[in-house]
Coordinates of C-alpha atoms and ligand atoms in Angstrom, one line a residue:
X259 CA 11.8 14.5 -55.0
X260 CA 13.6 14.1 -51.8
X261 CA 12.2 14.7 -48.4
X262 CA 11.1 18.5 -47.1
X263 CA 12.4 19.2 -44.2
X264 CA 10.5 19.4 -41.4
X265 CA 7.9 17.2 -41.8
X266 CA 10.0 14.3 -43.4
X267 CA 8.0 13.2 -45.8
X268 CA 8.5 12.6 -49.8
X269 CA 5.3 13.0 -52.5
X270 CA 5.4 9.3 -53.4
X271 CA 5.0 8.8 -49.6
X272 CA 2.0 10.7 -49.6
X273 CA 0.5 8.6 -53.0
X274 CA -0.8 12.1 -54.6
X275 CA -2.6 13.2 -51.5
X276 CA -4.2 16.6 -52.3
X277 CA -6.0 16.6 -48.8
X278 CA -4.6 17.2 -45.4
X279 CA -6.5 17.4 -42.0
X280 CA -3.8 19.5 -39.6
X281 CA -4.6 19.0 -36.1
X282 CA -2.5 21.1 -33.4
X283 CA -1.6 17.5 -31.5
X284 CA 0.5 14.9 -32.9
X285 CA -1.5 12.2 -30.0
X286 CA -4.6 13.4 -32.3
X287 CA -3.1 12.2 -35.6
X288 CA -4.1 8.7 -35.1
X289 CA -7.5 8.8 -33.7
X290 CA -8.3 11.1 -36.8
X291 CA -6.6 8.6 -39.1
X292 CA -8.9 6.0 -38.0
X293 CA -12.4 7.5 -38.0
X294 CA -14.5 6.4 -40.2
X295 CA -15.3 7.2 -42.9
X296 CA -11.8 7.1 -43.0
X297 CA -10.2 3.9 -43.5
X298 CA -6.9 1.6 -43.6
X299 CA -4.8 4.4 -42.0
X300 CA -1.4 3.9 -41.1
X301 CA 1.4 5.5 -39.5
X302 CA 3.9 7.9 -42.1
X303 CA 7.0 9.4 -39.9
X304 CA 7.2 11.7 -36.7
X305 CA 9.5 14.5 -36.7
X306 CA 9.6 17.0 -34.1
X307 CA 6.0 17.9 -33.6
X308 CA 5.1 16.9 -36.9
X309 CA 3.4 13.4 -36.7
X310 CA 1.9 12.1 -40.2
X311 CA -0.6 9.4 -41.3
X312 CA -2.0 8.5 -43.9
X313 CA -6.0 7.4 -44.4
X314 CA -8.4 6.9 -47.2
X315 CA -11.9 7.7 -47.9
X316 CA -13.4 5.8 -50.8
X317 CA -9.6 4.6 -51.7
X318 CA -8.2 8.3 -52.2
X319 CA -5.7 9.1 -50.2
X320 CA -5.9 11.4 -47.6
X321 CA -2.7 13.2 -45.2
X322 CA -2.9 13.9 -41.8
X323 CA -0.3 15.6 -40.1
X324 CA 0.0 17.8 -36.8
X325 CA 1.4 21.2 -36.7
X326 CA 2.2 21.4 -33.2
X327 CA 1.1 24.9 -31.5
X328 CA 0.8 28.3 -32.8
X329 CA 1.5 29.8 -36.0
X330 CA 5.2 29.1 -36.3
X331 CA 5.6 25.5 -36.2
X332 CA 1.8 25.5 -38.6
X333 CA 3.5 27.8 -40.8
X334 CA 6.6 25.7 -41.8
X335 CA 4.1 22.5 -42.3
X336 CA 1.5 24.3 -44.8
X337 CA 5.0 25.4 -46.9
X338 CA 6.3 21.8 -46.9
X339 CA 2.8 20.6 -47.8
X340 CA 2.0 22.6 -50.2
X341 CA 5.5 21.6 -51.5
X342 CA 4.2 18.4 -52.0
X343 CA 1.5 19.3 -54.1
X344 CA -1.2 19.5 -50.8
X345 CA -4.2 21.6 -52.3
X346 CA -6.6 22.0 -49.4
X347 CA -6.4 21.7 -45.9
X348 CA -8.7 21.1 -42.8
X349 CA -7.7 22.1 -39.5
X350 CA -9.1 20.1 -36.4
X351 CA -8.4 21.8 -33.0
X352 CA -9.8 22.6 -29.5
X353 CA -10.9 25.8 -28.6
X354 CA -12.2 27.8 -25.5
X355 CA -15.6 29.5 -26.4
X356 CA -16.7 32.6 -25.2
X357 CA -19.9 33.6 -26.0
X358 CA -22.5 32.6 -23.2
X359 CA -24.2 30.3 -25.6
X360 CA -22.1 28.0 -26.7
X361 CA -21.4 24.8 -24.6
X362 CA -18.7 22.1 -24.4
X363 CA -18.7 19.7 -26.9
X364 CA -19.9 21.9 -29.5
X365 CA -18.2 22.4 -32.7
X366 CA -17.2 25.8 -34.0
X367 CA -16.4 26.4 -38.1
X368 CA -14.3 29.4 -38.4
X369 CA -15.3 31.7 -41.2
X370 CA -12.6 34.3 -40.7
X371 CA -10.0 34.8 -37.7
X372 CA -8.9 37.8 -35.9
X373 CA -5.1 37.8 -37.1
X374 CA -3.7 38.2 -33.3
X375 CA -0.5 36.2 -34.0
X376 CA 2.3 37.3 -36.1
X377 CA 3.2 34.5 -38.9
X378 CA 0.6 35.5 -40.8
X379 CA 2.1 39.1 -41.0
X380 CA 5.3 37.1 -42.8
X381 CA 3.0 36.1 -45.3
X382 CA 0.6 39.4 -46.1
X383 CA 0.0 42.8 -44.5
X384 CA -2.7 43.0 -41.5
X385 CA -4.6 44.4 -43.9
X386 CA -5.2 41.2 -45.6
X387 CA -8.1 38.9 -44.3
X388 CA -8.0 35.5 -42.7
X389 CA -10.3 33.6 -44.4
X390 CA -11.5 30.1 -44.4
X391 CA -12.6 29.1 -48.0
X392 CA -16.5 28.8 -48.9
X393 CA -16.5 25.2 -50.2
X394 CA -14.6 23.9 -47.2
X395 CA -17.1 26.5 -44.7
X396 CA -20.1 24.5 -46.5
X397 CA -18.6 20.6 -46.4
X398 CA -17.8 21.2 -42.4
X399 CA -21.3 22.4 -41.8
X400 CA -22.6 19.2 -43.5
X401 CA -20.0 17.6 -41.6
X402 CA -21.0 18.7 -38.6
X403 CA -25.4 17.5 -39.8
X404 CA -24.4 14.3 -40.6
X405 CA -22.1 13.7 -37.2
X406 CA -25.5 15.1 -35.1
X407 CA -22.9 17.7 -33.4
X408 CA -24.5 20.9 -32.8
X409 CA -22.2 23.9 -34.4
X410 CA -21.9 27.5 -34.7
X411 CA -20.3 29.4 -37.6
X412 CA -18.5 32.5 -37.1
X413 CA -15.5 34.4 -36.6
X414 CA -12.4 32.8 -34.4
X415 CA -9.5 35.0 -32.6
X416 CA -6.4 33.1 -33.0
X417 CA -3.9 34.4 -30.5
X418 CA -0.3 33.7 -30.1
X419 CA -0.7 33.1 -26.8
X420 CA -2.4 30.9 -24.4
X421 CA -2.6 32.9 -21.4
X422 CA -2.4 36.5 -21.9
X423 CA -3.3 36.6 -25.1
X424 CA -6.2 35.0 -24.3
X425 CA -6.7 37.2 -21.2
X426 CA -6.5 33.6 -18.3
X427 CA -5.6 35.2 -15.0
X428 CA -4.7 31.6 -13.8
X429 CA -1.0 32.2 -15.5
X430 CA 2.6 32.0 -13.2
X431 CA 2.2 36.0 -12.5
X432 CA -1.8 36.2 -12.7
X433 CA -1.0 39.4 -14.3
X434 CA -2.2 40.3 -18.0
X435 CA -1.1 43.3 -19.7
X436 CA -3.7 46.0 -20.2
X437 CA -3.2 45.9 -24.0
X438 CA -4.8 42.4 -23.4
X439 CA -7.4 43.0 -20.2
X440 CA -11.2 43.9 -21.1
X441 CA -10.3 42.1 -24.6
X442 CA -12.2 38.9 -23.9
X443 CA -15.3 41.5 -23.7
X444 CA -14.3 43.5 -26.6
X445 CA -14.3 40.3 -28.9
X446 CA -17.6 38.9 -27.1
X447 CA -19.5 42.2 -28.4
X448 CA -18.0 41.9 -31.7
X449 CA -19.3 38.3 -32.1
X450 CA -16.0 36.5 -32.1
X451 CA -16.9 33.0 -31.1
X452 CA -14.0 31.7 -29.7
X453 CA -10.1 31.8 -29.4
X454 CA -7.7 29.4 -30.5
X455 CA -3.9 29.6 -32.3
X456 CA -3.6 28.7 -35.3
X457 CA -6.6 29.2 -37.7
X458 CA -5.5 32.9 -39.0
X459 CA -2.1 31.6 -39.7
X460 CA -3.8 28.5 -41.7
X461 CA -6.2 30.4 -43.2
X462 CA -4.1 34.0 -44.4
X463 CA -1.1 31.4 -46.0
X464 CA -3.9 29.6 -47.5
X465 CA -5.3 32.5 -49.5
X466 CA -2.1 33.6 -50.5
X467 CA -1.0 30.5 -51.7
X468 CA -4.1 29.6 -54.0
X469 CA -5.2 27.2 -51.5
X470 CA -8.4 26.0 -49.8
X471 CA -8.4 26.0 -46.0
X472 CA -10.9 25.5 -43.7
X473 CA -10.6 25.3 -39.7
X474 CA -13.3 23.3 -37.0
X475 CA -12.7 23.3 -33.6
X476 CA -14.3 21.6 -30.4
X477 CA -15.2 23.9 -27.3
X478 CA -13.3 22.6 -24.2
X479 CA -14.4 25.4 -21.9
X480 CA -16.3 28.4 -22.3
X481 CA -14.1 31.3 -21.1
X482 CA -17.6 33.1 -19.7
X483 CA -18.1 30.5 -16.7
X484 CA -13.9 29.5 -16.6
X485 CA -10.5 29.4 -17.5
X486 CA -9.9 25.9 -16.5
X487 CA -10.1 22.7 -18.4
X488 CA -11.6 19.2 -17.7
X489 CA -10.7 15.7 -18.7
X490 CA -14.3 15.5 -19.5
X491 CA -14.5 18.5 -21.6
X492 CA -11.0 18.1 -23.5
X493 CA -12.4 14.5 -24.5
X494 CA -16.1 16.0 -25.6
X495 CA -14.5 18.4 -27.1
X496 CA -11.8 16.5 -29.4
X497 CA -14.5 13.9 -30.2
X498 CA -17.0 16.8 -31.9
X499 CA -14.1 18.0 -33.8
X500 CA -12.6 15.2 -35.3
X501 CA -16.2 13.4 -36.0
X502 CA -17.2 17.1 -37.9
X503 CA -13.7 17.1 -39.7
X504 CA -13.5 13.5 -41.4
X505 CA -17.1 13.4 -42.4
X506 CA -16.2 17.5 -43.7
X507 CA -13.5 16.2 -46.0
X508 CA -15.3 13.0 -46.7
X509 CA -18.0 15.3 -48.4
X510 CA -15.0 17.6 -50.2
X511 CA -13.5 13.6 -51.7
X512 CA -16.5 13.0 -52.7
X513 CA -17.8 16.9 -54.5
X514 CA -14.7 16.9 -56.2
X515 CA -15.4 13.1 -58.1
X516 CA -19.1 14.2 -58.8
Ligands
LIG721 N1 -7.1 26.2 -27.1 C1 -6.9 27.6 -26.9 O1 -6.0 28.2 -27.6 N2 -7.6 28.2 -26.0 C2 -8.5 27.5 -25.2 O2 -9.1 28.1 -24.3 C3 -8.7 26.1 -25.5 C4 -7.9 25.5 -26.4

């Protein structure tokens, strides 16, 4: 088989990998790549925003690729994966909380995302839910024990948007649309944990592909006390993410050999 596309890569490249970690940032593809448990990665190909690696855990192969931002570009990746015969996939992103109680440098496991970004629609009507699968839910979580990162479980809003979508005021105009002002409130009383932009586009092609999917996140800022984000917090942040994703698809290697 020749090359897909986008992300340039062939299925003898990827040596039968039926795992992929996705993080939004191809500068994230490397640290993630060589964390243990994971071992002897090395660097695949970089096209575009697609940057791949590949790792092991207990000498099966695992893929990690970036998607770059948003739904589009993570679309067009989880096609060409699953081309390759990918079966489940991991995402590992950054996120900005907002409910009061959940800090910086927490981890947060998506359960189900608020479908506020249009790929997904592509794919299935609205109607259709975005969610992450049970067995990858339940290997994060145990991820997320054995790293000694504090987490929360819950439901994500994935916007295709940054600012307004996300209702920042600190945008060029400082202006948000009504559609989107008083939403950051809305969600907070319906117990979305945080926002983010890819997870219902991961998670809705997922299901409808016969895949597993699963998303974590680290909280760089908590959109109750601010909009804007710290060195610090970006690096807390990233850390509890990546340390809860490896060790969650260390534990779905190792389930599936039991
Ligand atoms: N990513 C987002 O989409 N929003 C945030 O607030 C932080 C990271």
């Amino acid at each position: 088989m020749s090359n897909v596309y986008h992300i340039n890569l062939s299925a003898s490249q990827i040596e039968g990998a039926k795992t992929v970690i996705v993080p939004g940032d191809p500068a994230r593809v490397e640290r993630v790549a060589q964390t243990p448990p994971f071992s002897n990665g090395r660097f695949l190909i970089q096209k575009r925003e697609y940057c791949s690696w590949l790792a092991y855990v207990d000498e099966v192969p695992v893929l990690i690729t970036s998607t770059g931002i948003g739904g589009p570009s993570l679309g067009i990746a989880v096609e060409e994966l699953a081309m390759l015969g990918v079966k489940t996939l991991v995402r590992v992103g950054t996120c900005g909380a907002i409910q009061t109680n959940i800090h910086v440098g927490e981890a947060i496991i998506t359960s189900g995302a608020v479908r506020m970004e249009g790929t997904s629609s592509h794919y299935a009507p609205i109607e259709y839910p975005a969610v992450a699968h049970y067995e990858v839910v339940h290997a994060l979580i145990e991820g997320a024990k054995q790293a000694k990162v504090s987490y929360h479980v819950g439901v994500t809003c994935s916007s295709d948007s940054f600012y307004p979508g996300q209702e920042r005021y600190d945008s060029y105009t400082k202006y948000v649309p009504r559609r989107f002002q008083g939403m950051t409130e809305e969600w907070r009383q319906l117990h979305v944990l945080n926002y983010e932009m890819e997870a219902a586009t991961l998670l809705t092609l997922a299901s409808t592909m016969g895949l597993r999917a699963g998303c974590v996140c680290g909280t760089i800022v908590n959109r109750s006390r601010s909009e804007a984000i710290s060195a610090e917090a970006l690096s807390a942040g990233e850390t509890a993410g990546v340390n809860v994703a490896v060790l969650g698809v260390a534990n779905l290697i190792r389930q599936e050999r039991q």
